[in-house]
Coordinates of N, CA and C in Angstrom, one line a residue:
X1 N 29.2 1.6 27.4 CA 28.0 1.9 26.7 C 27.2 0.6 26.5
X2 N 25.8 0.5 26.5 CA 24.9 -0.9 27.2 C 24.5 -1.0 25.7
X3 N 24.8 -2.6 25.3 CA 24.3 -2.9 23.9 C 22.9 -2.7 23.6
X4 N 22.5 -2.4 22.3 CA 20.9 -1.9 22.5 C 20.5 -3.2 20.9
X5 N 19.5 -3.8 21.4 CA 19.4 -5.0 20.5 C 18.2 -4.4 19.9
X6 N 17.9 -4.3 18.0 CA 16.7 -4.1 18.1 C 15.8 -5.1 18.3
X7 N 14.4 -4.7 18.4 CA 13.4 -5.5 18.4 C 12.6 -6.1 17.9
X8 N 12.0 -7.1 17.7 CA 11.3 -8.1 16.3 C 10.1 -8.1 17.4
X9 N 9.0 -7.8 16.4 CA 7.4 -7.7 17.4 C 7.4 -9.4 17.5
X10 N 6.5 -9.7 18.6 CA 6.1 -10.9 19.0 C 4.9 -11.5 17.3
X11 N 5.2 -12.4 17.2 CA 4.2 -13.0 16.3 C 2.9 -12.5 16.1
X12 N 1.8 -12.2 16.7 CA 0.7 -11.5 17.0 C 0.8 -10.1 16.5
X13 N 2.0 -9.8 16.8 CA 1.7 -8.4 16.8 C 2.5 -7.9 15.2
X14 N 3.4 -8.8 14.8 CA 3.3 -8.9 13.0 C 2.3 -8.8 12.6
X15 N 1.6 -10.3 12.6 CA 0.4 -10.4 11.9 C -0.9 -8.8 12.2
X16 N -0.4 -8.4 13.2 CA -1.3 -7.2 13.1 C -1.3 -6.0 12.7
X17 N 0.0 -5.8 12.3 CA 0.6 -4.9 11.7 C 0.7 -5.1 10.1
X18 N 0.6 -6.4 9.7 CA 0.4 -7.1 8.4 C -1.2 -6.5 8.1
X19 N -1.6 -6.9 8.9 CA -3.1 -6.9 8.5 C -3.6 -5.0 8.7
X20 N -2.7 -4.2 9.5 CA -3.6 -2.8 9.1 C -2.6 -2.3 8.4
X21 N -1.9 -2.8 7.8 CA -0.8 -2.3 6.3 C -1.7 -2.9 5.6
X22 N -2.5 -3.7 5.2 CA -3.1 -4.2 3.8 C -4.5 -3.7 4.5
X23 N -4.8 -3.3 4.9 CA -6.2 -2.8 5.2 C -6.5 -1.5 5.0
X24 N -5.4 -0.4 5.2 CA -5.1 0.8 4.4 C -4.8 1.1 3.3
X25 N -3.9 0.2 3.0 CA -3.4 0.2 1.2 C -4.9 -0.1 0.5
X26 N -6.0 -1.3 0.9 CA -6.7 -1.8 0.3 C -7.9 -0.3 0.4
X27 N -8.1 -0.2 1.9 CA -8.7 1.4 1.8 C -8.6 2.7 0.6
X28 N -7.3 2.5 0.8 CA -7.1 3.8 -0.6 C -7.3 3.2 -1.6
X29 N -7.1 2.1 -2.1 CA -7.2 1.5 -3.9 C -8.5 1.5 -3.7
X30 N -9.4 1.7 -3.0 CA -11.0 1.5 -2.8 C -11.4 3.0 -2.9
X31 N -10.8 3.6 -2.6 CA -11.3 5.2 -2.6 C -11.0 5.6 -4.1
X32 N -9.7 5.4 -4.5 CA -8.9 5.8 -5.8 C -9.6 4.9 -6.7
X33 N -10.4 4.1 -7.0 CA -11.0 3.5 -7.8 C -12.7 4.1 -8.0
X34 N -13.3 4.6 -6.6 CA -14.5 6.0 -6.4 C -13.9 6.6 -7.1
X35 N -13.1 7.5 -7.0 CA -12.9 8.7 -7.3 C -12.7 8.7 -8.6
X36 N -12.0 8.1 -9.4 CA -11.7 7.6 -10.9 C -13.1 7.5 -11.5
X37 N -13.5 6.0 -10.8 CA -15.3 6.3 -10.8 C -15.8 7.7 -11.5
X38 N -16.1 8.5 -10.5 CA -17.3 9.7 -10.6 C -16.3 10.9 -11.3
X39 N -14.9 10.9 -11.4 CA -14.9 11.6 -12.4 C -14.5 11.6 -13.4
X40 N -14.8 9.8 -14.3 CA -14.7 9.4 -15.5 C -16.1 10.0 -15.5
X41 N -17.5 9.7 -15.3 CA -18.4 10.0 -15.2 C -18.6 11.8 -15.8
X42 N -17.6 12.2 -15.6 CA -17.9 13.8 -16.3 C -17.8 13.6 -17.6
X43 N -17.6 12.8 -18.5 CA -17.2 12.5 -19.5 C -18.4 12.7 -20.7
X44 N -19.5 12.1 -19.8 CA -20.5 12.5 -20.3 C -21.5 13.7 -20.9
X45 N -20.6 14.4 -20.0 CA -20.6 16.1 -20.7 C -20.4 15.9 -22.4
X46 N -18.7 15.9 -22.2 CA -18.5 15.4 -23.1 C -19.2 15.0 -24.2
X47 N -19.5 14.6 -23.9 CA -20.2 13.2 -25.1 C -21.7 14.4 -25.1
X48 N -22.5 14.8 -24.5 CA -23.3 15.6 -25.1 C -22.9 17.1 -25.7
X49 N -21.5 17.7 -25.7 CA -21.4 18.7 -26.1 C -20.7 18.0 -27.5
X50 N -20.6 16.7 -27.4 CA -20.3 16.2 -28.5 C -21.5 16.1 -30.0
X51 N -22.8 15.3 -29.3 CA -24.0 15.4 -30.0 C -24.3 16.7 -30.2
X52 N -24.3 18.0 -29.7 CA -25.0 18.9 -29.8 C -24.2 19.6 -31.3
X53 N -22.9 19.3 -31.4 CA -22.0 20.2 -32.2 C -22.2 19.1 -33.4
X54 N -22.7 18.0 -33.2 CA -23.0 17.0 -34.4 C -24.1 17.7 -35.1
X55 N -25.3 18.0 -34.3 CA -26.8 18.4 -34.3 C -26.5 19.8 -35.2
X56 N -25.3 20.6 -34.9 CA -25.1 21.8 -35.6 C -24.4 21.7 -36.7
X57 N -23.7 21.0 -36.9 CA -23.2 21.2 -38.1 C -24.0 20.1 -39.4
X58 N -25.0 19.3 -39.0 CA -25.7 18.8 -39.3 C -27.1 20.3 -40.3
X59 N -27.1 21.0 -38.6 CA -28.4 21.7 -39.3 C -27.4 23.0 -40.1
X60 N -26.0 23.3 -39.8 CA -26.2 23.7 -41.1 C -25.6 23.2 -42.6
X61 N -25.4 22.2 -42.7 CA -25.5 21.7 -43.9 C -26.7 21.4 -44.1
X62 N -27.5 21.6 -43.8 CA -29.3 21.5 -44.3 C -29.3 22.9 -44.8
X63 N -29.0 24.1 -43.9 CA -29.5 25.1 -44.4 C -28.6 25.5 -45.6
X64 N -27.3 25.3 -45.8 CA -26.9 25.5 -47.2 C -27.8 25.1 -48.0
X65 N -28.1 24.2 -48.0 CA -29.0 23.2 -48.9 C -30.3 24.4 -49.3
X66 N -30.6 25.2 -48.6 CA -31.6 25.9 -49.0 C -31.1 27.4 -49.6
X67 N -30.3 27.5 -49.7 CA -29.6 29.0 -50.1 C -30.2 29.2 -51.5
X68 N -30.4 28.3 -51.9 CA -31.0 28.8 -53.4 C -32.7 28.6 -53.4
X69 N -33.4 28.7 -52.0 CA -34.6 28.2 -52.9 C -35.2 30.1 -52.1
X70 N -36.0 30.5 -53.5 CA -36.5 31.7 -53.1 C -37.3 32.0 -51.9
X71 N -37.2 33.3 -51.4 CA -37.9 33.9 -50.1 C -37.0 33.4 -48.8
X72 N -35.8 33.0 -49.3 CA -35.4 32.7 -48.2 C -34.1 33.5 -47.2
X73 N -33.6 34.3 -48.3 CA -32.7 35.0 -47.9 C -31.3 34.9 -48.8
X74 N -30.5 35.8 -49.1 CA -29.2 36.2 -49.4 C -28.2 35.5 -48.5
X75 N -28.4 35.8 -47.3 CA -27.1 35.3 -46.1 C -27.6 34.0 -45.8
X76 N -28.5 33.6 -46.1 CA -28.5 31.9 -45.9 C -27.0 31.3 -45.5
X77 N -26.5 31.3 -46.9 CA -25.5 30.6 -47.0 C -24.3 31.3 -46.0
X78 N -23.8 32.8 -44.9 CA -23.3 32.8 -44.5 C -23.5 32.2 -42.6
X79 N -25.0 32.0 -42.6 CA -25.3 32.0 -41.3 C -25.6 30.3 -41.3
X80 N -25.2 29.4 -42.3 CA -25.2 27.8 -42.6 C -23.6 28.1 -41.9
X81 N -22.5 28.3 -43.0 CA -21.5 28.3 -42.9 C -21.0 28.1 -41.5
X82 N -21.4 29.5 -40.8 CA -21.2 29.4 -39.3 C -21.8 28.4 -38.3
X83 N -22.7 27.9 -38.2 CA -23.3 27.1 -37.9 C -22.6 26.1 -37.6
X84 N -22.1 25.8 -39.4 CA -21.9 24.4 -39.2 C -20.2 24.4 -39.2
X85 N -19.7 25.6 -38.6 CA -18.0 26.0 -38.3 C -18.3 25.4 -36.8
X86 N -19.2 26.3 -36.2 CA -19.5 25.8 -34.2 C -19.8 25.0 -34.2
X87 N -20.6 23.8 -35.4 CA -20.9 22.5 -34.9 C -19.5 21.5 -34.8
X88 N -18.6 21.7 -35.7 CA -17.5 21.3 -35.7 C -16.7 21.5 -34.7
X89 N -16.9 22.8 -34.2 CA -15.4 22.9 -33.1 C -15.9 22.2 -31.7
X90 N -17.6 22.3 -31.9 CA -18.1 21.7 -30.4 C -17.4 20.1 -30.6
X91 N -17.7 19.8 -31.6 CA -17.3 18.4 -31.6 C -15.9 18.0 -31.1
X92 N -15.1 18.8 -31.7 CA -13.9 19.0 -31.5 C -13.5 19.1 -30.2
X93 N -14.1 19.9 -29.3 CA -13.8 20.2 -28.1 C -14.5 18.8 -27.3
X94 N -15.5 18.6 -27.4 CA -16.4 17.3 -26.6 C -15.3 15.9 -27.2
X95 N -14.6 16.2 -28.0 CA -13.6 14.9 -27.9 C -12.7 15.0 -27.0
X96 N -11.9 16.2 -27.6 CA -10.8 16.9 -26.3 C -10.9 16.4 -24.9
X97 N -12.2 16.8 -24.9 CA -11.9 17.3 -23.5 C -12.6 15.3 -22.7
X98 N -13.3 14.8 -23.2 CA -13.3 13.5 -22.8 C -12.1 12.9 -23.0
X99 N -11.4 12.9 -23.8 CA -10.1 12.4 -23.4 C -9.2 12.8 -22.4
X100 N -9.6 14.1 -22.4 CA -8.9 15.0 -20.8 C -9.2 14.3 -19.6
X101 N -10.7 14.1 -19.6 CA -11.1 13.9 -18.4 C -10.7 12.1 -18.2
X102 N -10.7 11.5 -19.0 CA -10.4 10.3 -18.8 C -8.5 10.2 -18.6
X103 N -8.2 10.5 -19.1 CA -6.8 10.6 -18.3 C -6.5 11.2 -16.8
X104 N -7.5 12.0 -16.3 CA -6.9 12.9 -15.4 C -8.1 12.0 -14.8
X105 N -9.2 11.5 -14.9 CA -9.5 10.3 -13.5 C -8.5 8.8 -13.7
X106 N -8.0 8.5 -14.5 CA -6.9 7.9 -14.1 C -6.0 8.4 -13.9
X107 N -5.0 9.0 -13.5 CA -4.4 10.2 -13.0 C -4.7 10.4 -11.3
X108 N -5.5 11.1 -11.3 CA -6.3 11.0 -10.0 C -6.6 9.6 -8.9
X109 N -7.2 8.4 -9.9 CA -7.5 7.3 -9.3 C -6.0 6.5 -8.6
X110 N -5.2 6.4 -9.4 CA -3.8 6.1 -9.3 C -3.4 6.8 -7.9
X111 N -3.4 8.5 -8.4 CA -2.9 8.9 -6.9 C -3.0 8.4 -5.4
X112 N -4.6 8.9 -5.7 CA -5.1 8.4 -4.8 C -5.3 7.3 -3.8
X113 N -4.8 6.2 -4.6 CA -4.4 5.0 -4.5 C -3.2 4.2 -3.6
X114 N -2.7 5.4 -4.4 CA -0.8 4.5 -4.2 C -0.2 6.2 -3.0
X115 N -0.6 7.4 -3.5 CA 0.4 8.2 -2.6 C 0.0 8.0 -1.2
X116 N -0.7 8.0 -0.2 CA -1.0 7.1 1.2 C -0.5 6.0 1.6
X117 N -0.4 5.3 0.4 CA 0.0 3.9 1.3 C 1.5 3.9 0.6
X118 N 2.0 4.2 -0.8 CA 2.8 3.7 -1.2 C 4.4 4.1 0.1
X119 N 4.4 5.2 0.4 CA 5.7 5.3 1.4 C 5.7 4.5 2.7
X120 N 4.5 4.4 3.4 CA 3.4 3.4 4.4 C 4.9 2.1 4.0
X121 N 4.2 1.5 3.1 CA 5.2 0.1 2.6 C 6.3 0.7 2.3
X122 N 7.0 1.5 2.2 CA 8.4 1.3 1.3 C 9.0 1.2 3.2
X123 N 8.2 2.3 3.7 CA 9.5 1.6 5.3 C 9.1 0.4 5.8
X124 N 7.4 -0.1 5.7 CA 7.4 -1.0 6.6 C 8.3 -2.2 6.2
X125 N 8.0 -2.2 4.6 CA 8.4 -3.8 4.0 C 10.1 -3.8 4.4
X126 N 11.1 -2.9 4.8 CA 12.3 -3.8 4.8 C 12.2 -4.1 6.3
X127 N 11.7 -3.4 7.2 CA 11.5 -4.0 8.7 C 10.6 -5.3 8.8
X128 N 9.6 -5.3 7.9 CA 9.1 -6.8 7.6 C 9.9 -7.9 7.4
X129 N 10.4 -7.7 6.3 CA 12.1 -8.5 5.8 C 12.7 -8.7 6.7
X130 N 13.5 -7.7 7.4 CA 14.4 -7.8 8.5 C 13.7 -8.6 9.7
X131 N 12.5 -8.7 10.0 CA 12.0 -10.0 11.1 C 11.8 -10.9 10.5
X132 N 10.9 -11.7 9.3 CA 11.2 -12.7 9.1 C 12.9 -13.5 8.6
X133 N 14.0 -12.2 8.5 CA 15.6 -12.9 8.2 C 15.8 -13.4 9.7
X134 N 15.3 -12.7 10.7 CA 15.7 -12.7 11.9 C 15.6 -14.0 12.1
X135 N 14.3 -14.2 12.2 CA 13.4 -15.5 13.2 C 13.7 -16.5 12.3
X136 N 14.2 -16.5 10.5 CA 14.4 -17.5 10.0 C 15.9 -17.7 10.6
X137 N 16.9 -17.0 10.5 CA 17.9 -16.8 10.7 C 18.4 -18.0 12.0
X138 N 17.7 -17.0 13.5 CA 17.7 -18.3 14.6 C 16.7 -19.0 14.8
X139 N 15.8 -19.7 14.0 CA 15.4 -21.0 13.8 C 16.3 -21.9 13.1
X140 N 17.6 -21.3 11.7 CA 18.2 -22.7 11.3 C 19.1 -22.6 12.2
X141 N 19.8 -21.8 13.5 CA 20.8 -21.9 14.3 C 20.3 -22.7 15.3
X142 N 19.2 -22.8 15.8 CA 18.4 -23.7 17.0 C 18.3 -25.0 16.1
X143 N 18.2 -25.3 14.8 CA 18.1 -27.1 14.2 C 19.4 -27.5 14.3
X144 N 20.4 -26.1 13.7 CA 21.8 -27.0 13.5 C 22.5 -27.1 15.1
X145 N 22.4 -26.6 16.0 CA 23.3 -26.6 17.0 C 21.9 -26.0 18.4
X146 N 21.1 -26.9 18.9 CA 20.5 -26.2 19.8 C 20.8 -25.6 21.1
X147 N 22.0 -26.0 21.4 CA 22.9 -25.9 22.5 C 24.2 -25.7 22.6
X148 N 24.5 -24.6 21.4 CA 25.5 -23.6 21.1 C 25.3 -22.7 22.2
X149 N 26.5 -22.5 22.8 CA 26.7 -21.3 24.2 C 26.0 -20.1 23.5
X150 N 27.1 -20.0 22.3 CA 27.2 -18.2 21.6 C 25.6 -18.2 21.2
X151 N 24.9 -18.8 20.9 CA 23.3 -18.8 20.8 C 22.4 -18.6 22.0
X152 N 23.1 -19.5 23.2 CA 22.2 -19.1 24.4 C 22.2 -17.7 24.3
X153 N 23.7 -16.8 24.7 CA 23.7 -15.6 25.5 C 23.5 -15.1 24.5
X154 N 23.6 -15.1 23.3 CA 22.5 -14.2 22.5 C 21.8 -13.6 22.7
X155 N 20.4 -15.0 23.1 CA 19.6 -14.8 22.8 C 18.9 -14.6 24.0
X156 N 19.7 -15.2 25.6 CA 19.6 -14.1 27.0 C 19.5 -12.8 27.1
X157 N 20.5 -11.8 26.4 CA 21.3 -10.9 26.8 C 19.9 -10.1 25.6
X158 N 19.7 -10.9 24.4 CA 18.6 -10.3 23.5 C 17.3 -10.3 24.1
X159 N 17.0 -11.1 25.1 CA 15.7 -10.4 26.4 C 16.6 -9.8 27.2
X160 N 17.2 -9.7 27.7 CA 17.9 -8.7 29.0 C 17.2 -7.5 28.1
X161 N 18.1 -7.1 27.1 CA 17.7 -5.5 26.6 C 16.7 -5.8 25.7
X162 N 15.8 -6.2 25.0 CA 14.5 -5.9 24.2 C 13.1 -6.3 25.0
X163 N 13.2 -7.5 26.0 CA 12.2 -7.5 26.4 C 11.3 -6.5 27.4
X164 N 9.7 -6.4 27.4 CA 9.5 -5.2 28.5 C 9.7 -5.8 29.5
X165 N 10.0 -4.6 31.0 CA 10.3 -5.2 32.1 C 9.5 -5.8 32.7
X166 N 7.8 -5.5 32.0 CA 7.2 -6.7 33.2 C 7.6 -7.6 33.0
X167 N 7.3 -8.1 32.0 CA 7.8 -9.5 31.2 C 9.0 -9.8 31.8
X168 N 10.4 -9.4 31.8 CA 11.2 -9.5 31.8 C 11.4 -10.0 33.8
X169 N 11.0 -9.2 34.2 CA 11.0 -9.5 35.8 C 10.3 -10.7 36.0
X170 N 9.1 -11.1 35.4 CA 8.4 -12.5 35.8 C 9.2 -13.7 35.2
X171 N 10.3 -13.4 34.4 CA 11.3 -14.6 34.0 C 11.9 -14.4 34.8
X172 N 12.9 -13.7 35.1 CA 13.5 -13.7 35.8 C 14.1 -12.5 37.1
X173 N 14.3 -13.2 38.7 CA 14.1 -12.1 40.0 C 15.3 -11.4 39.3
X174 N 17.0 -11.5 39.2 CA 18.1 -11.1 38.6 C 18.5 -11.0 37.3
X175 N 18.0 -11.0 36.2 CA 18.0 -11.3 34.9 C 19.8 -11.2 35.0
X176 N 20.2 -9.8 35.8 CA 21.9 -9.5 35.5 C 22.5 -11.0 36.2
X177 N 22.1 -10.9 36.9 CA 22.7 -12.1 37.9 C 23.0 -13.2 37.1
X178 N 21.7 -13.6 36.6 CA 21.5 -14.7 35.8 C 22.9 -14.7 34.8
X179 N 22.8 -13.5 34.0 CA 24.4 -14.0 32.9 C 25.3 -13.4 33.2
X180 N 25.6 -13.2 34.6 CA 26.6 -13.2 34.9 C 26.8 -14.9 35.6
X181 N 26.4 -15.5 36.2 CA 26.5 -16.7 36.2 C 25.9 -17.7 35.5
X182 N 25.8 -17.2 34.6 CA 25.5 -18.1 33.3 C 24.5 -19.1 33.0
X183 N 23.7 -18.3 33.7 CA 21.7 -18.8 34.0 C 21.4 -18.3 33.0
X184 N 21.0 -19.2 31.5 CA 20.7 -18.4 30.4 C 19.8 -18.9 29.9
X185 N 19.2 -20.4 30.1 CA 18.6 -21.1 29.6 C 17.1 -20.2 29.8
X186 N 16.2 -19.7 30.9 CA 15.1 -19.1 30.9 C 15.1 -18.1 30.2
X187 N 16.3 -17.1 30.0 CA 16.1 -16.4 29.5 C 16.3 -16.3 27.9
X188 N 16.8 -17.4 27.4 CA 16.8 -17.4 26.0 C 15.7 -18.2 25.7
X189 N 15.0 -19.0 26.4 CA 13.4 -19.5 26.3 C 12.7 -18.8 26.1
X190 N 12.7 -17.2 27.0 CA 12.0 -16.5 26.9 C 11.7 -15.7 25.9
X191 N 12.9 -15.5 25.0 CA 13.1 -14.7 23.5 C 12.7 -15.5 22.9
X192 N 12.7 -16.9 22.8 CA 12.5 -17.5 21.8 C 10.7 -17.7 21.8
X193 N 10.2 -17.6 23.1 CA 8.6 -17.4 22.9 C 8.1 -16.3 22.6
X194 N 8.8 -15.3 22.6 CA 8.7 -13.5 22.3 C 8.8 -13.4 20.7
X195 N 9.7 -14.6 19.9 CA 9.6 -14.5 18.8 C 9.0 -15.3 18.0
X196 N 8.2 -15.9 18.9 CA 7.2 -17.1 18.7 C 8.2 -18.8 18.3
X197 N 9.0 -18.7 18.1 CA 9.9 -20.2 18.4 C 10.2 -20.7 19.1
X198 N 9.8 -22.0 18.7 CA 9.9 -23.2 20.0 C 11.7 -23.9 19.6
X199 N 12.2 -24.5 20.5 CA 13.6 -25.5 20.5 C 12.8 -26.6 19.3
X200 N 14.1 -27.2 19.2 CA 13.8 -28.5 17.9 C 13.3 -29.2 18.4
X201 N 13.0 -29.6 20.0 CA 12.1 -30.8 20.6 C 10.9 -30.0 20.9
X202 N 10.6 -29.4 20.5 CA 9.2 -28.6 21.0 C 8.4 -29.0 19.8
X203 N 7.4 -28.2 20.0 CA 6.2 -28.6 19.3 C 6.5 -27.5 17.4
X204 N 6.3 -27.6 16.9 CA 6.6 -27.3 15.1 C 5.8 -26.0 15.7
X205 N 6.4 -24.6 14.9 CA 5.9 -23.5 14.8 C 5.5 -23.0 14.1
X206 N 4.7 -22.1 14.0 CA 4.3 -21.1 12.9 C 5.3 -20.5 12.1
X207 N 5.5 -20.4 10.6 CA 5.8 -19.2 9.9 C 6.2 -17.5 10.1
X208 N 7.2 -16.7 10.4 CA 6.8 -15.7 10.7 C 6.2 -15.0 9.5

């Protein structure tokens, strides 16, 4: 059964995958921050069914105020009362319910936010991890020992199976050939430029 090595994207092609994971995530926190927006903005209802129930229970405590003055009526005083019972409960309600709406656009904003991207990152980030352990991994085995055997065919045998075959054919006419006689050096060059590292006498590399 043919060993199957996984694969660590070439440097380029992290950084690009870096960059449309934070360009989605940032997408949705941009939308979920709208959306929170315009419907904290109902709140304003609110707030006027708030004044209106102020305005009523206001006017009827005015009209009690008149229950005694003549020509004005007997039920004065029951049609104040009521009045000023609905100016109360409006108010009542126009708090309620702004506090409703302000929880549930944060609520909303949040979701919005985070449920798109948040599973997005929970797989990408350990395959993230797992390439930069890699490439840190054999970068300190290329300082301490650059010309450790068990590191060449590694890292031969790790292009034999992960690299594509164009690629793989313009290194080398036999790649099999090669480690079976122990032609390893191109091809662990070759992994090592696939994962963007240079040898300890090369030129200093990028960060993965």
């Amino acid at each position: 059964m043919a060993l199957v090595f996984p694969r660590t994207p070439r440097p380029a092609a992290r950084r690009l995958l870096d960059a449309a994971i934070i360009l989605w995530a940032a997408a949705w926190i941009v939308v979920g921050l709208l959306v929170a927006r315009e419907v904290r903005g109902l709140s304003d209802l609110s707030r006027t069914v708030t004044a209106a129930g102020y305005a009523l229970q206001e006017a009827g405590a005015t009209m009690q105020r008149l229950e005694g003055v003549p020509f004005v009526g007997e039920d004065v005083g029951d049609v104040a009362e009521r009045t000023e019972r609905a100016g109360r409960s409006a108010r009542e309600s126009g708090r309620s319910s702004r506090e409703s709406v302000e929880s549930l656009s944060t609520l909303l904003g949040i979701s919005i936010a985070l449920a798109p991207s948040l599973p997005l990152i929970l797989l990408y980030l350990p395959m993230r991890l797992a390439w930069i352990r890699e490439v840190r991994a054999v970068r300190r085995a290329l300082a301490a020992a650059p010309d450790e055997r068990a590191l060449e065919e590694y890292l031969a045998r790790r292009a034999v199976f992960a690299m594509p075959y164009d690629r793989l054919s313009t290194t080398s006419a036999d790649p099999w050939g090669d480690l079976a006689a122990g032609e390893r050096r191109r091809l662990s060059d070759a992994e090592l430029r696939r994962l963007g590292i240079r040898r300890p006498n090369g030129p200093v590399t990028a960060r993965p």
